[in-house]
Amino acid sequence: MTYVDGFVLAVPAANKQAYLEVAARMAPIFKEFGATRVVEGWGDDVPDGKLTDFRGAVKATDDEVVVFSWIEYPSKEVRDAANEKMRSDPRMKPQGETMPFDGKRMIFGGFVPILDE
């Protein structure tokens, strides 16, 4: 069974191209480390909720777009090994001021698929 890392973050709309460039640069690295698929979704229909919603989860401002992304791995073991490699790979070091989003507001987690049709 596969394993999925999921991410939700807020990106300033003006930084869409810069975000895409970072994501395109990182995807091959994730695949080098064992990922089978990397998906980035730019928010298009992300409604405000009554109790909670994606925008609130990442404290998105009016000028930001919610990004929903995920990375698929063949197993949790492959994902764990990939995370270990990422910690020591200089290509994965935080880019600080040049990052096109505020990483402190990103939410993420690892998931075991229970239905995949």
mmCIF file of C-alpha atoms in Angstrom:
data_model
loop_
_atom_site.group_PDB
_atom_site.id
_atom_site.type_symbol
_atom_site.label_atom_id
_atom_site.label_comp_id
_atom_site.label_asym_id
_atom_site.label_seq_id
_atom_site.Cartn_x
_atom_site.Cartn_y
_atom_site.Cartn_z
ATOM 1 C CA MET A 1 0.000 0.000 0.000
ATOM 2 C CA THR A 2 1.236 3.508 -0.788
ATOM 3 C CA TYR A 3 1.910 6.302 1.681
ATOM 4 C CA VAL A 4 1.021 9.970 1.189
ATOM 5 C CA ASP A 5 2.459 13.165 2.650
ATOM 6 C CA GLY A 6 -0.116 15.967 2.410
ATOM 7 C CA PHE A 7 0.460 19.713 2.634
ATOM 8 C CA VAL A 8 -1.734 22.822 2.803
ATOM 9 C CA LEU A 9 -0.158 26.283 2.613
ATOM 10 C CA ALA A 10 -0.912 29.881 1.723
ATOM 11 C CA VAL A 11 1.007 31.508 -1.134
ATOM 12 C CA PRO A 12 0.730 35.177 -2.085
ATOM 13 C CA ALA A 13 -1.050 35.270 -5.459
ATOM 14 C CA ALA A 14 1.777 37.443 -6.801
ATOM 15 C CA ASN A 15 4.235 34.623 -6.008
ATOM 16 C CA LYS A 16 2.520 31.935 -8.092
ATOM 17 C CA GLN A 17 5.317 31.681 -10.659
ATOM 18 C CA ALA A 18 8.036 31.704 -8.004
ATOM 19 C CA TYR A 19 6.196 28.962 -6.089
ATOM 20 C CA LEU A 20 5.833 26.881 -9.252
ATOM 21 C CA GLU A 21 9.549 27.256 -9.951
ATOM 22 C CA VAL A 22 10.448 26.041 -6.440
ATOM 23 C CA ALA A 23 7.985 23.143 -6.711
ATOM 24 C CA ALA A 24 9.329 22.165 -10.154
ATOM 25 C CA ARG A 25 12.884 22.226 -8.800
ATOM 26 C CA MET A 26 11.975 20.110 -5.756
ATOM 27 C CA ALA A 27 9.805 17.452 -7.470
ATOM 28 C CA PRO A 28 12.734 15.620 -9.111
ATOM 29 C CA ILE A 29 14.547 15.559 -5.759
ATOM 30 C CA PHE A 30 11.519 13.979 -4.068
ATOM 31 C CA LYS A 31 11.416 11.411 -6.880
ATOM 32 C CA GLU A 32 15.152 10.773 -6.560
ATOM 33 C CA PHE A 33 14.488 9.937 -2.903
ATOM 34 C CA GLY A 34 11.686 7.494 -3.775
ATOM 35 C CA ALA A 35 8.480 9.464 -4.378
ATOM 36 C CA THR A 36 6.328 8.080 -7.175
ATOM 37 C CA ARG A 37 4.175 11.195 -7.652
ATOM 38 C CA VAL A 38 4.291 14.872 -6.678
ATOM 39 C CA VAL A 39 1.134 16.990 -7.085
ATOM 40 C CA GLU A 40 0.698 20.733 -6.514
ATOM 41 C CA GLY A 41 -2.838 22.144 -6.568
ATOM 42 C CA TRP A 42 -3.374 25.926 -6.846
ATOM 43 C CA GLY A 43 -6.593 26.895 -5.051
ATOM 44 C CA ASP A 44 -9.445 27.588 -7.457
ATOM 45 C CA ASP A 45 -12.633 26.922 -5.486
ATOM 46 C CA VAL A 46 -11.746 27.157 -1.789
ATOM 47 C CA PRO A 47 -14.857 28.402 0.020
ATOM 48 C CA ASP A 48 -15.023 29.944 3.462
ATOM 49 C CA GLY A 49 -16.477 27.524 5.999
ATOM 50 C CA LYS A 50 -18.831 28.166 8.892
ATOM 51 C CA LEU A 51 -16.589 26.539 11.516
ATOM 52 C CA THR A 52 -13.303 25.843 9.740
ATOM 53 C CA ASP A 53 -11.818 25.787 6.257
ATOM 54 C CA PHE A 54 -8.544 25.545 4.344
ATOM 55 C CA ARG A 55 -7.960 29.315 4.396
ATOM 56 C CA GLY A 56 -8.393 29.505 8.148
ATOM 57 C CA ALA A 57 -6.191 26.478 8.730
ATOM 58 C CA VAL A 58 -3.205 28.277 7.198
ATOM 59 C CA LYS A 59 -4.300 31.812 8.158
ATOM 60 C CA ALA A 60 -4.448 32.869 4.496
ATOM 61 C CA THR A 61 -4.827 36.585 3.896
ATOM 62 C CA ASP A 62 -6.962 38.160 1.159
ATOM 63 C CA ASP A 63 -3.983 38.336 -1.212
ATOM 64 C CA GLU A 64 -3.030 34.669 -0.730
ATOM 65 C CA VAL A 65 -4.117 31.480 -2.483
ATOM 66 C CA VAL A 66 -4.375 28.119 -0.726
ATOM 67 C CA VAL A 67 -2.160 25.405 -2.188
ATOM 68 C CA PHE A 68 -3.008 21.750 -1.579
ATOM 69 C CA SER A 69 -0.246 19.329 -2.449
ATOM 70 C CA TRP A 70 0.768 15.775 -1.858
ATOM 71 C CA ILE A 71 3.663 13.430 -2.414
ATOM 72 C CA GLU A 72 3.046 9.718 -2.924
ATOM 73 C CA TYR A 73 5.518 7.032 -1.899
ATOM 74 C CA PRO A 74 5.419 3.263 -2.396
ATOM 75 C CA SER A 75 5.407 2.757 1.406
ATOM 76 C CA LYS A 76 5.863 4.534 4.731
ATOM 77 C CA GLU A 77 9.320 2.997 4.946
ATOM 78 C CA VAL A 78 10.344 4.630 1.651
ATOM 79 C CA ARG A 79 8.871 7.938 2.843
ATOM 80 C CA ASP A 80 10.734 7.720 6.168
ATOM 81 C CA ALA A 81 13.993 6.962 4.356
ATOM 82 C CA ALA A 82 13.346 9.900 1.993
ATOM 83 C CA ASN A 83 12.786 12.237 4.938
ATOM 84 C CA GLU A 84 16.061 11.094 6.466
ATOM 85 C CA LYS A 85 17.912 11.812 3.201
ATOM 86 C CA MET A 86 16.240 15.233 2.948
ATOM 87 C CA ARG A 87 17.534 16.253 6.375
ATOM 88 C CA SER A 88 21.139 15.930 5.217
ATOM 89 C CA ASP A 89 20.813 16.999 1.571
ATOM 90 C CA PRO A 90 21.982 20.598 1.007
ATOM 91 C CA ARG A 91 19.401 21.020 -1.788
ATOM 92 C CA MET A 92 16.681 20.764 0.880
ATOM 93 C CA LYS A 93 17.957 23.529 3.165
ATOM 94 C CA PRO A 94 15.388 26.261 3.960
ATOM 95 C CA GLN A 95 15.671 29.208 1.630
ATOM 96 C CA GLY A 96 14.545 31.787 4.200
ATOM 97 C CA GLU A 97 13.691 35.149 2.709
ATOM 98 C CA THR A 98 13.625 33.810 -0.859
ATOM 99 C CA MET A 99 10.827 31.303 -0.186
ATOM 100 C CA PRO A 100 7.627 32.370 -1.996
ATOM 101 C CA PHE A 101 5.438 31.529 1.049
ATOM 102 C CA ASP A 102 5.498 31.540 4.847
ATOM 103 C CA GLY A 103 6.512 28.004 5.817
ATOM 104 C CA LYS A 104 5.491 28.561 9.448
ATOM 105 C CA ARG A 105 1.826 28.505 8.380
ATOM 106 C CA MET A 106 2.100 25.318 6.313
ATOM 107 C CA ILE A 107 0.298 22.287 7.712
ATOM 108 C CA PHE A 108 1.321 18.758 6.773
ATOM 109 C CA GLY A 109 1.009 15.146 7.736
ATOM 110 C CA GLY A 110 1.536 11.560 6.626
ATOM 111 C CA PHE A 111 -1.422 9.414 5.595
ATOM 112 C CA VAL A 112 -2.131 5.748 4.969
ATOM 113 C CA PRO A 113 -4.623 5.446 2.102
ATOM 114 C CA ILE A 114 -7.707 3.476 3.096
ATOM 115 C CA LEU A 115 -9.453 3.738 -0.294
ATOM 116 C CA ASP A 116 -7.784 4.181 -3.689
ATOM 117 C CA GLU A 117 -10.004 3.545 -6.709
#
